């Protein structure tokens, strides 16, 4: 199959250079960072308001949607893996089915979230246990943004499919369009019209709907879908459907564990007061920026591994490990140094409330440490996802969650919020260590490289 000229070419049976890897990874990094930049702008905009409960309200509201949508994050991850494998084997039909199967799941879950929005909101507010002011702002945010649920999940499929095809520039264009629109509307609705939390939520809703329409236009122009050749029974074919569902099940359970940690982390911070909750929310936004940066390398490695499996190219498979490790550790060093030097300035971009800024700056050491554990698990998860061997990701994060529970129990009574952040870092380190232990089993499970 002949790819479009804008696609990133991955030549089978040939060395893959650092330059080629960066050509693939850099647009993915830019696209990935645009997502937490959006959350950072949301936080920074409401951080200009005089009461920290505005930051807390957006933080809790965002947590609810992160919980909902991250549970369905497999729609992007598995779509990338299956699509890249289909392209590696030059299977046009399977590439189209790799888009249609998760698209159906996205629409169904989006409608479901809208139907059960009230119990979701009530349960979330009860579990977090924030103050009345924070809860009121969170309810306002949720009640507006929930109507974008089907569109958000569809965007996961669109972006995952484009990335799997190596059309990283189209994926980047789609994500940048959504996030730039959201940022512009944030500034207009909140700082211009004074809509507050409702303005932040409305900006996100409009950008989510617009992004799906824009993404579908990009896919249509790419001319890579062959829907006219597809019949319903092909979408429901048992063997590939069951394989997709098993991978998605394991990625779902992985996300359940990750969100369990995040909910507990946020709830513990909320129990320490609004100022601590606001400071932790700012640090989490910085953490997301770093994590999504590493996610760009992870996505690049996922594409390489998927193509390697589809084309049975063992050299490309091995090269994915080397390149992602090299660029991951180099990025970790650079980012850690940048935070050490510019951390206080970055925090000042998020809030003008002096007490919140002071507490946040005192906790920056954890963001200096994070890159050295963050790059490792991101690299490994990208490789395992590209191989569509998600059960190892599932198993490793379950073990890491046990480490987080133990660390919470040991360190929060001793060090309070610093103990909470120590538990967070140990959780990330445990994810990396446990998944690394499964690497020898990965090649054996793939099977296509056996002579």
JSON list of N, CA and C in Angstrom, two decimals, residues 3-63:
[
{"chain": "A", "resi": 3, "resn": "UNK", "atom": "N", "xyz": [1.67, 4.97, 0.90]},
{"chain": "A", "resi": 3, "resn": "UNK", "atom": "CA", "xyz": [1.26, 5.96, 1.88]},
{"chain": "A", "resi": 3, "resn": "UNK", "atom": "C", "xyz": [1.23, 7.34, 1.26]},
{"chain": "A", "resi": 4, "resn": "UNK", "atom": "N", "xyz": [0.45, 8.23, 1.90]},
{"chain": "A", "resi": 4, "resn": "UNK", "atom": "CA", "xyz": [0.44, 9.62, 1.49]},
{"chain": "A", "resi": 4, "resn": "UNK", "atom": "C", "xyz": [1.81, 10.25, 1.76]},
{"chain": "A", "resi": 5, "resn": "UNK", "atom": "N", "xyz": [2.16, 11.26, 1.02]},
{"chain": "A", "resi": 5, "resn": "UNK", "atom": "CA", "xyz": [3.48, 11.87, 1.16]},
{"chain": "A", "resi": 5, "resn": "UNK", "atom": "C", "xyz": [3.68, 12.52, 2.51]},
{"chain": "A", "resi": 6, "resn": "UNK", "atom": "N", "xyz": [2.59, 12.89, 3.21]},
{"chain": "A", "resi": 6, "resn": "UNK", "atom": "CA", "xyz": [2.78, 13.53, 4.51]},
{"chain": "A", "resi": 6, "resn": "UNK", "atom": "C", "xyz": [3.01, 12.52, 5.63]},
{"chain": "A", "resi": 7, "resn": "UNK", "atom": "N", "xyz": [2.85, 11.24, 5.34]},
{"chain": "A", "resi": 7, "resn": "UNK", "atom": "CA", "xyz": [3.06, 10.23, 6.36]},
{"chain": "A", "resi": 7, "resn": "UNK", "atom": "C", "xyz": [4.53, 10.07, 6.67]},
{"chain": "A", "resi": 8, "resn": "UNK", "atom": "N", "xyz": [4.82, 9.64, 7.89]},
{"chain": "A", "resi": 8, "resn": "UNK", "atom": "CA", "xyz": [6.19, 9.36, 8.26]},
{"chain": "A", "resi": 8, "resn": "UNK", "atom": "C", "xyz": [6.56, 7.99, 7.71]},
{"chain": "A", "resi": 9, "resn": "UNK", "atom": "N", "xyz": [7.57, 7.92, 6.88]},
{"chain": "A", "resi": 9, "resn": "UNK", "atom": "CA", "xyz": [7.97, 6.67, 6.25]},
{"chain": "A", "resi": 9, "resn": "UNK", "atom": "C", "xyz": [8.81, 5.85, 7.22]},
{"chain": "A", "resi": 10, "resn": "UNK", "atom": "N", "xyz": [8.46, 4.60, 7.39]},
{"chain": "A", "resi": 10, "resn": "UNK", "atom": "CA", "xyz": [9.23, 3.68, 8.20]},
{"chain": "A", "resi": 10, "resn": "UNK", "atom": "C", "xyz": [9.62, 2.52, 7.30]},
{"chain": "A", "resi": 11, "resn": "UNK", "atom": "N", "xyz": [10.86, 2.51, 6.86]},
{"chain": "A", "resi": 11, "resn": "UNK", "atom": "CA", "xyz": [11.30, 1.50, 5.92]},
{"chain": "A", "resi": 11, "resn": "UNK", "atom": "C", "xyz": [11.62, 0.21, 6.66]},
{"chain": "A", "resi": 12, "resn": "UNK", "atom": "N", "xyz": [10.96, -0.87, 6.24]},
{"chain": "A", "resi": 12, "resn": "UNK", "atom": "CA", "xyz": [11.22, -2.16, 6.83]},
{"chain": "A", "resi": 12, "resn": "UNK", "atom": "C", "xyz": [12.60, -2.65, 6.42]},
{"chain": "A", "resi": 13, "resn": "UNK", "atom": "N", "xyz": [13.20, -3.48, 7.31]},
{"chain": "A", "resi": 13, "resn": "UNK", "atom": "CA", "xyz": [14.48, -4.13, 7.04]},
{"chain": "A", "resi": 13, "resn": "UNK", "atom": "C", "xyz": [15.61, -3.12, 6.82]},
{"chain": "A", "resi": 14, "resn": "UNK", "atom": "N", "xyz": [15.56, -1.98, 7.47]},
{"chain": "A", "resi": 14, "resn": "UNK", "atom": "CA", "xyz": [16.64, -1.00, 7.34]},
{"chain": "A", "resi": 14, "resn": "UNK", "atom": "C", "xyz": [16.85, -0.32, 8.68]},
{"chain": "A", "resi": 15, "resn": "UNK", "atom": "N", "xyz": [18.06, 0.17, 8.97]},
{"chain": "A", "resi": 15, "resn": "UNK", "atom": "CA", "xyz": [18.31, 0.84, 10.25]},
{"chain": "A", "resi": 15, "resn": "UNK", "atom": "C", "xyz": [17.42, 2.08, 10.39]},
{"chain": "A", "resi": 16, "resn": "UNK", "atom": "N", "xyz": [17.06, 2.37, 11.62]},
{"chain": "A", "resi": 16, "resn": "UNK", "atom": "CA", "xyz": [16.23, 3.54, 11.89]},
{"chain": "A", "resi": 16, "resn": "UNK", "atom": "C", "xyz": [17.07, 4.51, 12.68]},
{"chain": "A", "resi": 17, "resn": "UNK", "atom": "N", "xyz": [17.37, 5.67, 12.10]},
{"chain": "A", "resi": 17, "resn": "UNK", "atom": "CA", "xyz": [18.32, 6.61, 12.68]},
{"chain": "A", "resi": 17, "resn": "UNK", "atom": "C", "xyz": [17.68, 7.48, 13.75]},
{"chain": "A", "resi": 18, "resn": "UNK", "atom": "N", "xyz": [18.55, 8.17, 14.50]},
{"chain": "A", "resi": 18, "resn": "UNK", "atom": "CA", "xyz": [18.08, 9.12, 15.50]},
{"chain": "A", "resi": 18, "resn": "UNK", "atom": "C", "xyz": [17.27, 10.23, 14.84]},
{"chain": "A", "resi": 19, "resn": "UNK", "atom": "N", "xyz": [17.72, 10.70, 13.69]},
{"chain": "A", "resi": 19, "resn": "UNK", "atom": "CA", "xyz": [17.01, 11.76, 12.98]},
{"chain": "A", "resi": 19, "resn": "UNK", "atom": "C", "xyz": [15.61, 11.32, 12.59]},
{"chain": "A", "resi": 20, "resn": "UNK", "atom": "N", "xyz": [15.49, 10.10, 12.08]},
{"chain": "A", "resi": 20, "resn": "UNK", "atom": "CA", "xyz": [14.18, 9.58, 11.68]},
{"chain": "A", "resi": 20, "resn": "UNK", "atom": "C", "xyz": [13.27, 9.43, 12.90]},
{"chain": "A", "resi": 21, "resn": "UNK", "atom": "N", "xyz": [13.87, 8.98, 14.02]},
{"chain": "A", "resi": 21, "resn": "UNK", "atom": "CA", "xyz": [13.09, 8.81, 15.24]},
{"chain": "A", "resi": 21, "resn": "UNK", "atom": "C", "xyz": [12.56, 10.15, 15.73]},
{"chain": "A", "resi": 22, "resn": "UNK", "atom": "N", "xyz": [13.40, 11.17, 15.70]},
{"chain": "A", "resi": 22, "resn": "UNK", "atom": "CA", "xyz": [12.97, 12.50, 16.14]},
{"chain": "A", "resi": 22, "resn": "UNK", "atom": "C", "xyz": [11.95, 13.10, 15.19]},
{"chain": "A", "resi": 23, "resn": "UNK", "atom": "N", "xyz": [12.08, 12.80, 13.90]},
{"chain": "A", "resi": 23, "resn": "UNK", "atom": "CA", "xyz": [11.08, 13.26, 12.93]},
{"chain": "A", "resi": 23, "resn": "UNK", "atom": "C", "xyz": [9.71, 12.69, 13.26]},
{"chain": "A", "resi": 24, "resn": "UNK", "atom": "N", "xyz": [9.70, 11.47, 13.78]},
{"chain": "A", "resi": 24, "resn": "UNK", "atom": "CA", "xyz": [8.46, 10.84, 14.19]},
{"chain": "A", "resi": 24, "resn": "UNK", "atom": "C", "xyz": [8.00, 11.34, 15.55]},
{"chain": "A", "resi": 25, "resn": "UNK", "atom": "N", "xyz": [8.95, 11.51, 16.49]},
{"chain": "A", "resi": 25, "resn": "UNK", "atom": "CA", "xyz": [8.60, 11.80, 17.88]},
{"chain": "A", "resi": 25, "resn": "UNK", "atom": "C", "xyz": [8.24, 13.26, 18.15]},
{"chain": "A", "resi": 26, "resn": "UNK", "atom": "N", "xyz": [8.95, 14.20, 17.52]},
{"chain": "A", "resi": 26, "resn": "UNK", "atom": "CA", "xyz": [8.76, 15.62, 17.86]},
{"chain": "A", "resi": 26, "resn": "UNK", "atom": "C", "xyz": [7.33, 16.10, 17.62]},
{"chain": "A", "resi": 27, "resn": "UNK", "atom": "N", "xyz": [6.70, 15.80, 16.46]},
{"chain": "A", "resi": 27, "resn": "UNK", "atom": "CA", "xyz": [5.30, 16.22, 16.32]},
{"chain": "A", "resi": 27, "resn": "UNK", "atom": "C", "xyz": [4.38, 15.56, 17.36]},
{"chain": "A", "resi": 28, "resn": "UNK", "atom": "N", "xyz": [4.72, 14.32, 17.75]},
{"chain": "A", "resi": 28, "resn": "UNK", "atom": "CA", "xyz": [3.92, 13.64, 18.77]},
{"chain": "A", "resi": 28, "resn": "UNK", "atom": "C", "xyz": [4.11, 14.28, 20.13]},
{"chain": "A", "resi": 29, "resn": "UNK", "atom": "N", "xyz": [5.32, 14.76, 20.40]},
{"chain": "A", "resi": 29, "resn": "UNK", "atom": "CA", "xyz": [5.58, 15.47, 21.66]},
{"chain": "A", "resi": 29, "resn": "UNK", "atom": "C", "xyz": [4.80, 16.78, 21.69]},
{"chain": "A", "resi": 30, "resn": "UNK", "atom": "N", "xyz": [4.86, 17.52, 20.60]},
{"chain": "A", "resi": 30, "resn": "UNK", "atom": "CA", "xyz": [4.13, 18.80, 20.52]},
{"chain": "A", "resi": 30, "resn": "UNK", "atom": "C", "xyz": [2.63, 18.56, 20.69]},
{"chain": "A", "resi": 31, "resn": "UNK", "atom": "N", "xyz": [2.12, 17.54, 20.00]},
{"chain": "A", "resi": 31, "resn": "UNK", "atom": "CA", "xyz": [0.69, 17.22, 20.11]},
{"chain": "A", "resi": 31, "resn": "UNK", "atom": "C", "xyz": [0.33, 16.80, 21.52]},
{"chain": "A", "resi": 32, "resn": "UNK", "atom": "N", "xyz": [1.20, 15.99, 22.14]},
{"chain": "A", "resi": 32, "resn": "UNK", "atom": "CA", "xyz": [0.92, 15.53, 23.49]},
{"chain": "A", "resi": 32, "resn": "UNK", "atom": "C", "xyz": [0.95, 16.65, 24.51]},
{"chain": "A", "resi": 33, "resn": "UNK", "atom": "N", "xyz": [1.95, 17.52, 24.42]},
{"chain": "A", "resi": 33, "resn": "UNK", "atom": "CA", "xyz": [2.07, 18.61, 25.37]},
{"chain": "A", "resi": 33, "resn": "UNK", "atom": "C", "xyz": [0.90, 19.59, 25.26]},
{"chain": "A", "resi": 34, "resn": "UNK", "atom": "N", "xyz": [0.30, 19.68, 24.08]},
{"chain": "A", "resi": 34, "resn": "UNK", "atom": "CA", "xyz": [-0.81, 20.61, 23.91]},
{"chain": "A", "resi": 34, "resn": "UNK", "atom": "C", "xyz": [-1.98, 20.25, 24.82]},
{"chain": "A", "resi": 35, "resn": "UNK", "atom": "N", "xyz": [-2.10, 18.97, 25.18]},
{"chain": "A", "resi": 35, "resn": "UNK", "atom": "CA", "xyz": [-3.20, 18.55, 26.06]},
{"chain": "A", "resi": 35, "resn": "UNK", "atom": "C", "xyz": [-3.04, 19.07, 27.48]},
{"chain": "A", "resi": 36, "resn": "UNK", "atom": "N", "xyz": [-1.91, 18.82, 28.18]},
{"chain": "A", "resi": 36, "resn": "UNK", "atom": "CA", "xyz": [-1.77, 19.41, 29.51]},
{"chain": "A", "resi": 36, "resn": "UNK", "atom": "C", "xyz": [-1.61, 20.93, 29.50]},
{"chain": "A", "resi": 37, "resn": "UNK", "atom": "N", "xyz": [-1.13, 21.49, 28.39]},
{"chain": "A", "resi": 37, "resn": "UNK", "atom": "CA", "xyz": [-1.07, 22.95, 28.29]},
{"chain": "A", "resi": 37, "resn": "UNK", "atom": "C", "xyz": [-2.48, 23.51, 28.43]},
{"chain": "A", "resi": 38, "resn": "UNK", "atom": "N", "xyz": [-3.44, 22.81, 27.84]},
{"chain": "A", "resi": 38, "resn": "UNK", "atom": "CA", "xyz": [-4.83, 23.23, 27.96]},
{"chain": "A", "resi": 38, "resn": "UNK", "atom": "C", "xyz": [-5.28, 23.24, 29.42]},
{"chain": "A", "resi": 39, "resn": "UNK", "atom": "N", "xyz": [-4.99, 22.14, 30.14]},
{"chain": "A", "resi": 39, "resn": "UNK", "atom": "CA", "xyz": [-5.34, 22.09, 31.55]},
{"chain": "A", "resi": 39, "resn": "UNK", "atom": "C", "xyz": [-4.59, 23.14, 32.35]},
{"chain": "A", "resi": 40, "resn": "UNK", "atom": "N", "xyz": [-3.35, 23.40, 31.95]},
{"chain": "A", "resi": 40, "resn": "UNK", "atom": "CA", "xyz": [-2.56, 24.42, 32.64]},
{"chain": "A", "resi": 40, "resn": "UNK", "atom": "C", "xyz": [-3.17, 25.80, 32.43]},
{"chain": "A", "resi": 41, "resn": "UNK", "atom": "N", "xyz": [-3.65, 26.09, 31.21]},
{"chain": "A", "resi": 41, "resn": "UNK", "atom": "CA", "xyz": [-4.29, 27.38, 30.94]},
{"chain": "A", "resi": 41, "resn": "UNK", "atom": "C", "xyz": [-5.58, 27.51, 31.74]},
{"chain": "A", "resi": 42, "resn": "UNK", "atom": "N", "xyz": [-6.36, 26.43, 31.81]},
{"chain": "A", "resi": 42, "resn": "UNK", "atom": "CA", "xyz": [-7.58, 26.45, 32.63]},
{"chain": "A", "resi": 42, "resn": "UNK", "atom": "C", "xyz": [-7.24, 26.85, 34.07]},
{"chain": "A", "resi": 43, "resn": "UNK", "atom": "N", "xyz": [-6.20, 26.19, 34.61]},
{"chain": "A", "resi": 43, "resn": "UNK", "atom": "CA", "xyz": [-5.80, 26.46, 35.99]},
{"chain": "A", "resi": 43, "resn": "UNK", "atom": "C", "xyz": [-5.27, 27.89, 36.14]},
{"chain": "A", "resi": 44, "resn": "UNK", "atom": "N", "xyz": [-4.47, 28.31, 35.17]},
{"chain": "A", "resi": 44, "resn": "UNK", "atom": "CA", "xyz": [-3.89, 29.66, 35.24]},
{"chain": "A", "resi": 44, "resn": "UNK", "atom": "C", "xyz": [-4.96, 30.74, 35.14]},
{"chain": "A", "resi": 45, "resn": "UNK", "atom": "N", "xyz": [-5.97, 30.53, 34.30]},
{"chain": "A", "resi": 45, "resn": "UNK", "atom": "CA", "xyz": [-7.03, 31.53, 34.13]},
{"chain": "A", "resi": 45, "resn": "UNK", "atom": "C", "xyz": [-7.81, 31.70, 35.41]},
{"chain": "A", "resi": 46, "resn": "UNK", "atom": "N", "xyz": [-8.26, 30.60, 36.01]},
{"chain": "A", "resi": 46, "resn": "UNK", "atom": "CA", "xyz": [-9.02, 30.72, 37.25]},
{"chain": "A", "resi": 46, "resn": "UNK", "atom": "C", "xyz": [-8.11, 31.09, 38.41]},
{"chain": "A", "resi": 47, "resn": "UNK", "atom": "N", "xyz": [-6.78, 30.86, 38.26]},
{"chain": "A", "resi": 47, "resn": "UNK", "atom": "CA", "xyz": [-5.83, 31.26, 39.29]},
{"chain": "A", "resi": 47, "resn": "UNK", "atom": "C", "xyz": [-5.70, 32.77, 39.42]},
{"chain": "A", "resi": 48, "resn": "UNK", "atom": "N", "xyz": [-6.23, 33.50, 38.42]},
{"chain": "A", "resi": 48, "resn": "UNK", "atom": "CA", "xyz": [-6.24, 34.97, 38.47]},
{"chain": "A", "resi": 48, "resn": "UNK", "atom": "C", "xyz": [-7.39, 35.48, 39.33]},
{"chain": "A", "resi": 49, "resn": "UNK", "atom": "N", "xyz": [-8.28, 34.60, 39.73]},
{"chain": "A", "resi": 49, "resn": "UNK", "atom": "CA", "xyz": [-9.40, 35.01, 40.58]},
{"chain": "A", "resi": 49, "resn": "UNK", "atom": "C", "xyz": [-8.96, 35.01, 42.03]},
{"chain": "A", "resi": 50, "resn": "UNK", "atom": "N", "xyz": [-9.61, 35.80, 42.89]},
{"chain": "A", "resi": 50, "resn": "UNK", "atom": "CA", "xyz": [-9.09, 36.03, 44.24]},
{"chain": "A", "resi": 50, "resn": "UNK", "atom": "C", "xyz": [-9.24, 34.87, 45.21]},
{"chain": "A", "resi": 51, "resn": "UNK", "atom": "N", "xyz": [-10.10, 33.90, 44.91]},
{"chain": "A", "resi": 51, "resn": "UNK", "atom": "CA", "xyz": [-10.40, 32.82, 45.85]},
{"chain": "A", "resi": 51, "resn": "UNK", "atom": "C", "xyz": [-9.80, 31.50, 45.34]},
{"chain": "A", "resi": 52, "resn": "UNK", "atom": "N", "xyz": [-9.00, 30.79, 46.16]},
{"chain": "A", "resi": 52, "resn": "UNK", "atom": "CA", "xyz": [-8.43, 29.51, 45.72]},
{"chain": "A", "resi": 52, "resn": "UNK", "atom": "C", "xyz": [-9.46, 28.43, 45.45]},
{"chain": "A", "resi": 53, "resn": "UNK", "atom": "N", "xyz": [-10.72, 28.63, 45.90]},
{"chain": "A", "resi": 53, "resn": "UNK", "atom": "CA", "xyz": [-11.77, 27.64, 45.64]},
{"chain": "A", "resi": 53, "resn": "UNK", "atom": "C", "xyz": [-12.07, 27.51, 44.15]},
{"chain": "A", "resi": 54, "resn": "UNK", "atom": "N", "xyz": [-11.79, 28.56, 43.36]},
{"chain": "A", "resi": 54, "resn": "UNK", "atom": "CA", "xyz": [-11.97, 28.47, 41.90]},
{"chain": "A", "resi": 54, "resn": "UNK", "atom": "C", "xyz": [-10.99, 27.45, 41.31]},
{"chain": "A", "resi": 55, "resn": "UNK", "atom": "N", "xyz": [-9.72, 27.53, 41.75]},
{"chain": "A", "resi": 55, "resn": "UNK", "atom": "CA", "xyz": [-8.73, 26.55, 41.28]},
{"chain": "A", "resi": 55, "resn": "UNK", "atom": "C", "xyz": [-9.14, 25.15, 41.73]},
{"chain": "A", "resi": 56, "resn": "UNK", "atom": "N", "xyz": [-9.54, 25.04, 42.98]},
{"chain": "A", "resi": 56, "resn": "UNK", "atom": "CA", "xyz": [-9.96, 23.74, 43.49]},
{"chain": "A", "resi": 56, "resn": "UNK", "atom": "C", "xyz": [-11.15, 23.18, 42.76]},
{"chain": "A", "resi": 57, "resn": "UNK", "atom": "N", "xyz": [-12.13, 24.04, 42.41]},
{"chain": "A", "resi": 57, "resn": "UNK", "atom": "CA", "xyz": [-13.32, 23.59, 41.69]},
{"chain": "A", "resi": 57, "resn": "UNK", "atom": "C", "xyz": [-12.99, 23.04, 40.32]},
{"chain": "A", "resi": 58, "resn": "UNK", "atom": "N", "xyz": [-12.13, 23.77, 39.59]},
{"chain": "A", "resi": 58, "resn": "UNK", "atom": "CA", "xyz": [-11.71, 23.28, 38.27]},
{"chain": "A", "resi": 58, "resn": "UNK", "atom": "C", "xyz": [-10.88, 22.01, 38.43]},
{"chain": "A", "resi": 59, "resn": "UNK", "atom": "N", "xyz": [-10.05, 21.94, 39.47]},
{"chain": "A", "resi": 59, "resn": "UNK", "atom": "CA", "xyz": [-9.23, 20.74, 39.71]},
{"chain": "A", "resi": 59, "resn": "UNK", "atom": "C", "xyz": [-10.11, 19.52, 39.95]},
{"chain": "A", "resi": 60, "resn": "UNK", "atom": "N", "xyz": [-11.14, 19.68, 40.78]},
{"chain": "A", "resi": 60, "resn": "UNK", "atom": "CA", "xyz": [-12.04, 18.56, 41.07]},
{"chain": "A", "resi": 60, "resn": "UNK", "atom": "C", "xyz": [-12.86, 18.20, 39.83]},
{"chain": "A", "resi": 61, "resn": "UNK", "atom": "N", "xyz": [-13.38, 19.23, 39.13]},
{"chain": "A", "resi": 61, "resn": "UNK", "atom": "CA", "xyz": [-14.15, 18.96, 37.92]},
{"chain": "A", "resi": 61, "resn": "UNK", "atom": "C", "xyz": [-13.32, 18.25, 36.87]},
{"chain": "A", "resi": 62, "resn": "UNK", "atom": "N", "xyz": [-12.07, 18.69, 36.71]},
{"chain": "A", "resi": 62, "resn": "UNK", "atom": "CA", "xyz": [-11.17, 18.04, 35.76]},
{"chain": "A", "resi": 62, "resn": "UNK", "atom": "C", "xyz": [-10.88, 16.61, 36.19]},
{"chain": "A", "resi": 63, "resn": "UNK", "atom": "N", "xyz": [-10.74, 16.40, 37.50]},
{"chain": "A", "resi": 63, "resn": "UNK", "atom": "CA", "xyz": [-10.51, 15.05, 38.02]},
{"chain": "A", "resi": 63, "resn": "UNK", "atom": "C", "xyz": [-11.64, 14.11, 37.64]}
]
